[in-house]
Short mmCIF file of C-alpha atoms and ligand atoms in Angstrom, two decimals:
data_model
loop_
_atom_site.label_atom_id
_atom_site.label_comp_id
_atom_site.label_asym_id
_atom_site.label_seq_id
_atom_site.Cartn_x
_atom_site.Cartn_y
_atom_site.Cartn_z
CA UNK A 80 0.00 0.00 0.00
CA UNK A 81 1.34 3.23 -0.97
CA UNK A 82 1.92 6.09 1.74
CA UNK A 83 -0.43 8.39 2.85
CA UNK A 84 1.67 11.30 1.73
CA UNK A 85 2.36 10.37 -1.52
CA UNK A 86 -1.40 9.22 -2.44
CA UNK A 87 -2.63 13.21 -1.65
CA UNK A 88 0.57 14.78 -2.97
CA UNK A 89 -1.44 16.36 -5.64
CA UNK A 90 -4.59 17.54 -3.23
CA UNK A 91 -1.14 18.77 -1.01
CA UNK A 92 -0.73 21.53 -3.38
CA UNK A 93 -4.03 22.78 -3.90
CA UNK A 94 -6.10 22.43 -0.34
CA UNK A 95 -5.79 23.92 2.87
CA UNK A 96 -4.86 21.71 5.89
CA UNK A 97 -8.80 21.11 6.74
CA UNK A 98 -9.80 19.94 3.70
CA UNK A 99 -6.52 17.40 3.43
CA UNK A 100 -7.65 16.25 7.22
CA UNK A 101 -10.80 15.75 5.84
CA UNK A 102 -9.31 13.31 2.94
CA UNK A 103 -7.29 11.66 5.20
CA UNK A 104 -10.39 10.48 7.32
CA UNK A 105 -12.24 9.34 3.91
CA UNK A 106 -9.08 7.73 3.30
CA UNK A 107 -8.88 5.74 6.81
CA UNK A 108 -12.70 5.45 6.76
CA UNK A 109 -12.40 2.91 3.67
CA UNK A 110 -13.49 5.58 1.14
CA UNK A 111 -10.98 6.56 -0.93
CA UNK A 112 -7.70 4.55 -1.63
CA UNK A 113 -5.93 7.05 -3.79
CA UNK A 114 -6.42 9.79 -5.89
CA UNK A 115 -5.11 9.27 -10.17
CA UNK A 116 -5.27 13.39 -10.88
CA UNK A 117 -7.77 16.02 -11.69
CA UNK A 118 -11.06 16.06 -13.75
CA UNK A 119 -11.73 19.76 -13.49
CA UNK A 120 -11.34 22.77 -12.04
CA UNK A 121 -14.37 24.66 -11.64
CA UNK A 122 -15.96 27.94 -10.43
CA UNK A 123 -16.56 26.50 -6.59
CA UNK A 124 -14.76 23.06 -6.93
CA UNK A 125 -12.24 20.79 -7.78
CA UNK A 126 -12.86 17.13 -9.50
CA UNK A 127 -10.75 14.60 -8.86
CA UNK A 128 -10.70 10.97 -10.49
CA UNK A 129 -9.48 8.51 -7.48
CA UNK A 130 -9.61 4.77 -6.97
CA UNK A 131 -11.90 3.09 -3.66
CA UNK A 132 -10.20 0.16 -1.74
CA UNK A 133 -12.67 -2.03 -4.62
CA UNK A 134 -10.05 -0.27 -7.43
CA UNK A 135 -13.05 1.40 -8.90
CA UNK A 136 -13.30 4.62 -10.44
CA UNK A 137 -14.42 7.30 -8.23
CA UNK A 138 -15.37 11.41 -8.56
CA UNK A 139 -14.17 13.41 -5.83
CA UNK A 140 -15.53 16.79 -5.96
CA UNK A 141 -14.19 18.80 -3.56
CA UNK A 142 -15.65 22.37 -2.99
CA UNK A 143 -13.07 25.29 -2.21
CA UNK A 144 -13.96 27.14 1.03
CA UNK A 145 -11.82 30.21 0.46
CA UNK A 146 -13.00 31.43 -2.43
CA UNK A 147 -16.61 29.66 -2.77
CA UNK A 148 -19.47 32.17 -3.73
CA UNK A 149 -20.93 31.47 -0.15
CA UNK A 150 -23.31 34.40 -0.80
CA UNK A 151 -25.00 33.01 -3.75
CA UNK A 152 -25.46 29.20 -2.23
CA UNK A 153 -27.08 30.90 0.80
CA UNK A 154 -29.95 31.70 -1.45
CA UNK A 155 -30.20 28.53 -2.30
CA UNK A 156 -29.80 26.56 1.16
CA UNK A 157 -31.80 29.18 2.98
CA UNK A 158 -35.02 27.94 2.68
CA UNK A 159 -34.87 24.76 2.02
CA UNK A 160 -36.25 22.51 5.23
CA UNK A 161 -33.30 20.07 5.41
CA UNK A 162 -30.57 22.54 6.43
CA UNK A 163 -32.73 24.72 8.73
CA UNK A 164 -30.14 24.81 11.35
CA UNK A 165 -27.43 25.96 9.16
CA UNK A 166 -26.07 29.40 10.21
CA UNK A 167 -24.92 31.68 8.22
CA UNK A 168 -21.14 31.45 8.11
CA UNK A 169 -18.88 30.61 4.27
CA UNK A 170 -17.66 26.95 5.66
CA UNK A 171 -21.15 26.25 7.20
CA UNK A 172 -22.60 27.18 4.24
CA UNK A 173 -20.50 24.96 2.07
CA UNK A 174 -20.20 22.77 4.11
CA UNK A 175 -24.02 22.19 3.20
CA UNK A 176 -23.72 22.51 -0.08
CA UNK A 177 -21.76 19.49 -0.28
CA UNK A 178 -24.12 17.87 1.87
CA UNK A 179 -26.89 18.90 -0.40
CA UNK A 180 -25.34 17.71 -3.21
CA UNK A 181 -25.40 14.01 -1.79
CA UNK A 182 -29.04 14.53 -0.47
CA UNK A 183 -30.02 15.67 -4.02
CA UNK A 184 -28.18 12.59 -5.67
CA UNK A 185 -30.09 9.80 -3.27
CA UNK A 186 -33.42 11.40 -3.97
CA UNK A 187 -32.49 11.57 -7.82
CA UNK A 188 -30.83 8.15 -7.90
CA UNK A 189 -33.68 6.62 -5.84
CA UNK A 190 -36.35 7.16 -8.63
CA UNK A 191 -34.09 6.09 -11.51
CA UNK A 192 -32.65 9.15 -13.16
CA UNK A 193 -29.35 8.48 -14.62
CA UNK A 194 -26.94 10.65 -12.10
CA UNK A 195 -23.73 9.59 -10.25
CA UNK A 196 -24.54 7.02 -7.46
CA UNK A 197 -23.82 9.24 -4.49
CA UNK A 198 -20.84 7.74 -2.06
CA UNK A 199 -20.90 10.02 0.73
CA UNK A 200 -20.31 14.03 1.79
CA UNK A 201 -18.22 14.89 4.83
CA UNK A 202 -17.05 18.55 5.19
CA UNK A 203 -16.24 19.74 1.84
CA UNK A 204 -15.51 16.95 0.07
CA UNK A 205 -18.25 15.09 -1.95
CA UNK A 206 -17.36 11.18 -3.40
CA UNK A 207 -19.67 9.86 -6.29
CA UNK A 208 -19.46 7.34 -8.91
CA UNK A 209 -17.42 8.18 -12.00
CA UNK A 210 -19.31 8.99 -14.88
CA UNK A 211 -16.69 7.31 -17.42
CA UNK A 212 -14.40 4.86 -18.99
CA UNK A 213 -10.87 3.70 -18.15
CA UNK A 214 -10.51 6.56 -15.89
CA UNK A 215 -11.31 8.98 -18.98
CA UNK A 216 -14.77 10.93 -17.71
CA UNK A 217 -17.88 11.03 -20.35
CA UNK A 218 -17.45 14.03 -22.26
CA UNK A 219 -19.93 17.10 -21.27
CA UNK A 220 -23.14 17.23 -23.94
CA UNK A 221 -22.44 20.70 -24.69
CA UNK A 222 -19.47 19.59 -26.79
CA UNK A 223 -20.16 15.91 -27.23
CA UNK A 224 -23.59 16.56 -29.17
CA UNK A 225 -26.35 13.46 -28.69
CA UNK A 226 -26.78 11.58 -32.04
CA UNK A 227 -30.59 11.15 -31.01
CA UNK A 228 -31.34 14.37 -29.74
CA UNK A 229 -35.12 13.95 -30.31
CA UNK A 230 -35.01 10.77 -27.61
CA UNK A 231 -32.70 12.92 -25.77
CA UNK A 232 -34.74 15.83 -25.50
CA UNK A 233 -38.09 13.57 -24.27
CA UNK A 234 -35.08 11.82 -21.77
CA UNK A 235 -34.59 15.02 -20.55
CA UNK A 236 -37.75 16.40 -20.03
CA UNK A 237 -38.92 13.18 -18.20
CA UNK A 238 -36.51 13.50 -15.92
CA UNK A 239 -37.20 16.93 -14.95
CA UNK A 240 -40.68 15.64 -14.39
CA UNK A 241 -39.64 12.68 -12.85
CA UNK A 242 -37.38 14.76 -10.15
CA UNK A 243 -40.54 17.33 -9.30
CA UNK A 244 -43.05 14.98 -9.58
CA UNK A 245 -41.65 11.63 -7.42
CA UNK A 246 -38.74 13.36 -5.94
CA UNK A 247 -39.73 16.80 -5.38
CA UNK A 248 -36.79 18.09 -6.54
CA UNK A 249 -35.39 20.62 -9.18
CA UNK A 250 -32.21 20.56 -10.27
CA UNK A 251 -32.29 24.48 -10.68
CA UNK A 252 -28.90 24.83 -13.17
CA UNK A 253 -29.71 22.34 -15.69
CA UNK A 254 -27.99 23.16 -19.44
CA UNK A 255 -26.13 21.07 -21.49
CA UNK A 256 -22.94 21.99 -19.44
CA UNK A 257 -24.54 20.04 -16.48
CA UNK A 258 -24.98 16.69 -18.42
CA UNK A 259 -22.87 14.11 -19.79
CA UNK A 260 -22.70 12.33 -22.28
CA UNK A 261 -21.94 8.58 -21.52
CA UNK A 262 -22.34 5.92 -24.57
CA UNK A 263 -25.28 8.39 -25.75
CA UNK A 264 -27.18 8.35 -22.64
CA UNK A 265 -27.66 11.47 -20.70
CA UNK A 266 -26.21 12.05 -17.26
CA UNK A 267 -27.31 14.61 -15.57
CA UNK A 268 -24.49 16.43 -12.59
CA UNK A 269 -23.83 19.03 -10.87
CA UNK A 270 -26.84 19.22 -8.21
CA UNK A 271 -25.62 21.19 -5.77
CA UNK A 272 -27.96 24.03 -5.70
CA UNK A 273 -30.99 21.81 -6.47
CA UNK A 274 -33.79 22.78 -4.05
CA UNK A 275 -37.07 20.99 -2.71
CA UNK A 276 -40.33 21.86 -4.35
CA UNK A 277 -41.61 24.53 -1.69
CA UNK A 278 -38.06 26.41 -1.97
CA UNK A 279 -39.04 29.90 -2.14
CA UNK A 280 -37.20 30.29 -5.65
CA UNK A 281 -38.26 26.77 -6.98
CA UNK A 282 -40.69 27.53 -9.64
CA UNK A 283 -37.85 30.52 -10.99
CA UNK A 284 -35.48 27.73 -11.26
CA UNK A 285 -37.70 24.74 -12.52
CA UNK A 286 -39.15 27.34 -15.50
CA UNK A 287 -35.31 28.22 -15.94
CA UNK A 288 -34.30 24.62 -15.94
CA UNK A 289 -37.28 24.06 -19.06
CA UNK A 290 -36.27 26.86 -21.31
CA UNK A 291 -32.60 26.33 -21.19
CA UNK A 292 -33.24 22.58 -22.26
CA UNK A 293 -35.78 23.32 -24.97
CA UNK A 294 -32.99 26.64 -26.10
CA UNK A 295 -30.32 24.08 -26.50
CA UNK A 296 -32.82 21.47 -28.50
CA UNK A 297 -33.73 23.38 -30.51
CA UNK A 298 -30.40 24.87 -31.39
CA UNK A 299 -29.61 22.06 -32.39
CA UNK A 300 -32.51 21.96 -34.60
CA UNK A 301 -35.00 19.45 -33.11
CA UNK A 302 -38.94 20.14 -33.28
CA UNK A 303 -39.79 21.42 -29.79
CA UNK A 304 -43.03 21.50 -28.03
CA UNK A 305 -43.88 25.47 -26.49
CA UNK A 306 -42.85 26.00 -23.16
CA UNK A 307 -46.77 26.43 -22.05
CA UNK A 308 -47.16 22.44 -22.58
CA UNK A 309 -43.68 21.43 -20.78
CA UNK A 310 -44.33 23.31 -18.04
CA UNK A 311 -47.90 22.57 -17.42
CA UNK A 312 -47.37 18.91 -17.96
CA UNK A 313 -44.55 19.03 -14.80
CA UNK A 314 -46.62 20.78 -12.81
CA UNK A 315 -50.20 19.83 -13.69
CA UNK A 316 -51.28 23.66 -13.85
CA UNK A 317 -51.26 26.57 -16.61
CA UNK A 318 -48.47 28.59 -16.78
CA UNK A 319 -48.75 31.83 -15.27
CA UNK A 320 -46.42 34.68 -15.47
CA UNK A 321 -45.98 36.72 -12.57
CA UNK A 322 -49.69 35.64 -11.74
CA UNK A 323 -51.58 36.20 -14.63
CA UNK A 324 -52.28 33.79 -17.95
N1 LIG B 289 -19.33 11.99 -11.31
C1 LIG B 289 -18.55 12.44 -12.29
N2 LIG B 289 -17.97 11.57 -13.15
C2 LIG B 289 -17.17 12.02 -14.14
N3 LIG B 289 -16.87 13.32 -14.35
C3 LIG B 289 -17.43 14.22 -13.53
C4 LIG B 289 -18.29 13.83 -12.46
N4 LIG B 289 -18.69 14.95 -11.81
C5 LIG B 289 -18.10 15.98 -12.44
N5 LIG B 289 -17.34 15.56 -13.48
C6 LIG B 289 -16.54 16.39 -14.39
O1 LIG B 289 -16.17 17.59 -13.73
C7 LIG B 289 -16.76 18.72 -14.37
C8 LIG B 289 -17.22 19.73 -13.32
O2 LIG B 289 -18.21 19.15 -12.51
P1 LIG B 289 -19.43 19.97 -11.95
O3 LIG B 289 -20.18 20.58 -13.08
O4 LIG B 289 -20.15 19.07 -11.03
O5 LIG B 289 -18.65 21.06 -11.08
P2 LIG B 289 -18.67 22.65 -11.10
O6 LIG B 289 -17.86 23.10 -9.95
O7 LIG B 289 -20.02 23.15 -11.25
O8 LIG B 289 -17.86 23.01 -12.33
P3 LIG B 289 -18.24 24.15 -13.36
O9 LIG B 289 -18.12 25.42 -12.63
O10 LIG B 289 -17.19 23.91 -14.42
O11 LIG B 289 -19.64 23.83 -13.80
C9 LIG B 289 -17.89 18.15 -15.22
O12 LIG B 289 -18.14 18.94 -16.32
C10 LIG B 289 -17.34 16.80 -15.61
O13 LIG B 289 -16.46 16.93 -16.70
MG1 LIG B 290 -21.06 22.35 -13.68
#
């Protein structure tokens, strides 16, 4: 087995002593056996491709506490009933956030919906399944274009039914930068700021979450149905802007 040190070297150089205590304990806790290198840097966080004690594939996303846009997930955590008790302080807050991730990949996973199989959350470090192939992650849909994108686009919108209507859930930043493309099925990520259905901002996001889908469909030149019909079909009501029909 290799040495502690020299499995994190690379996490060494980028986190802050917290977060590598935090990996250690994943580490001794059976989660992680060693990390390969890095998937991604992001706006808020860091993927990693590691290996479990199993020597399978897994994502570790790890979410950057210095310099995370703590003011913008507060609008998004605030709110919501399952982090009530979180105050409002930039590691409490993303400390949620990573927490909310994993709760918003059981209740997505749970009902079917192709996401990564959630592994566990502790701090600000996040371990899912890899989305991917010998270590090589499935390309984002944005540049890997479906060759179906009709049964995409249906694929798509059930799921974003699926999530409100058995899940209660929207995913709330859901483009084709948020889903992966893995042997042409989609896979949706990145679920961090999903909220609950009775989220103050939920319906903003969910109508949000439609158009950018049906923008990108029919960009790419696919027959798509009016946004009156998606959105009254997910939420069995008529569409109503800012009250009125
Ligand atoms: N489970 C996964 N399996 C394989 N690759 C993944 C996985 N999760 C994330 N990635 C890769 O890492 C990238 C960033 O992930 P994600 O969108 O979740 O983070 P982000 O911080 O929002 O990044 P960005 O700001 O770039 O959107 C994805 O586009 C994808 O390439
Ligand atoms: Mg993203």
């Amino acid at each position: 087995m290799r040495k502690e040190k020299e499995k994190f070297k690379i996490f060494k150089e980028v986190f802050d002593e917290s977060t590598m205590r935090t990996i250690y304990k994943l580490s001794s806790d059976g989660y992680i056996d060693y990390v390969i290198g890095p998937v991604s840097t992001g706006k808020e966080a860091n993927v990693f491709l590691g290996k479990n004690f199993d020597d399978e594939d897994i994502a570790i996303k790890i979410y950057r506490i210095e310099t995370s846009n703590f003011k913008n997930m507060w609008k998004y955590i605030h709110g919501d009933k399952r982090f009530e008790k979180v105050k409002k302080r930039k590691r409490d807050i993303v400390f949620a956030w990573a927490k909310k991730e994993l709760k918003n990949l059981e209740l997505a996973s749970k009902i079917g919906i192709n996401v990564p199989k959630p592994i566990i959350s502790r701090n600000n470090v996040l371990i899912m399944e890899f989305i991917g192939e010998n270590g090589i992650s499935a390309p984002i849909a944005k540049f890997f274009t479906p060759k179906k994108p009709k049964s995409w686009l249906s694929k798509i919108l059930n799921s974003i039914k699926d999530l409100y209507q058995k899940a209660g859930l929207i995913h709330g930043d859901l483009s084709e930068y948020n889903i992966l493309n893995y042997k042409e099925e989609p896979y949706i990520i990145d679920i961090g700021q999903g909220v609950l259905k009775d989220h103050p901002i939920a319906i903003e996001l969910l109508e949000n979450d439609i158009n950018n889908i049906l923008k990108w469909f029919k960009k790419l030149g696919v027959k798509i149905p009016e946004f009156k019909k998606v959105y009254k079909e997910i939420l069995g009501q008529e569409y109503r802007k800012n009250g009125k029909v």
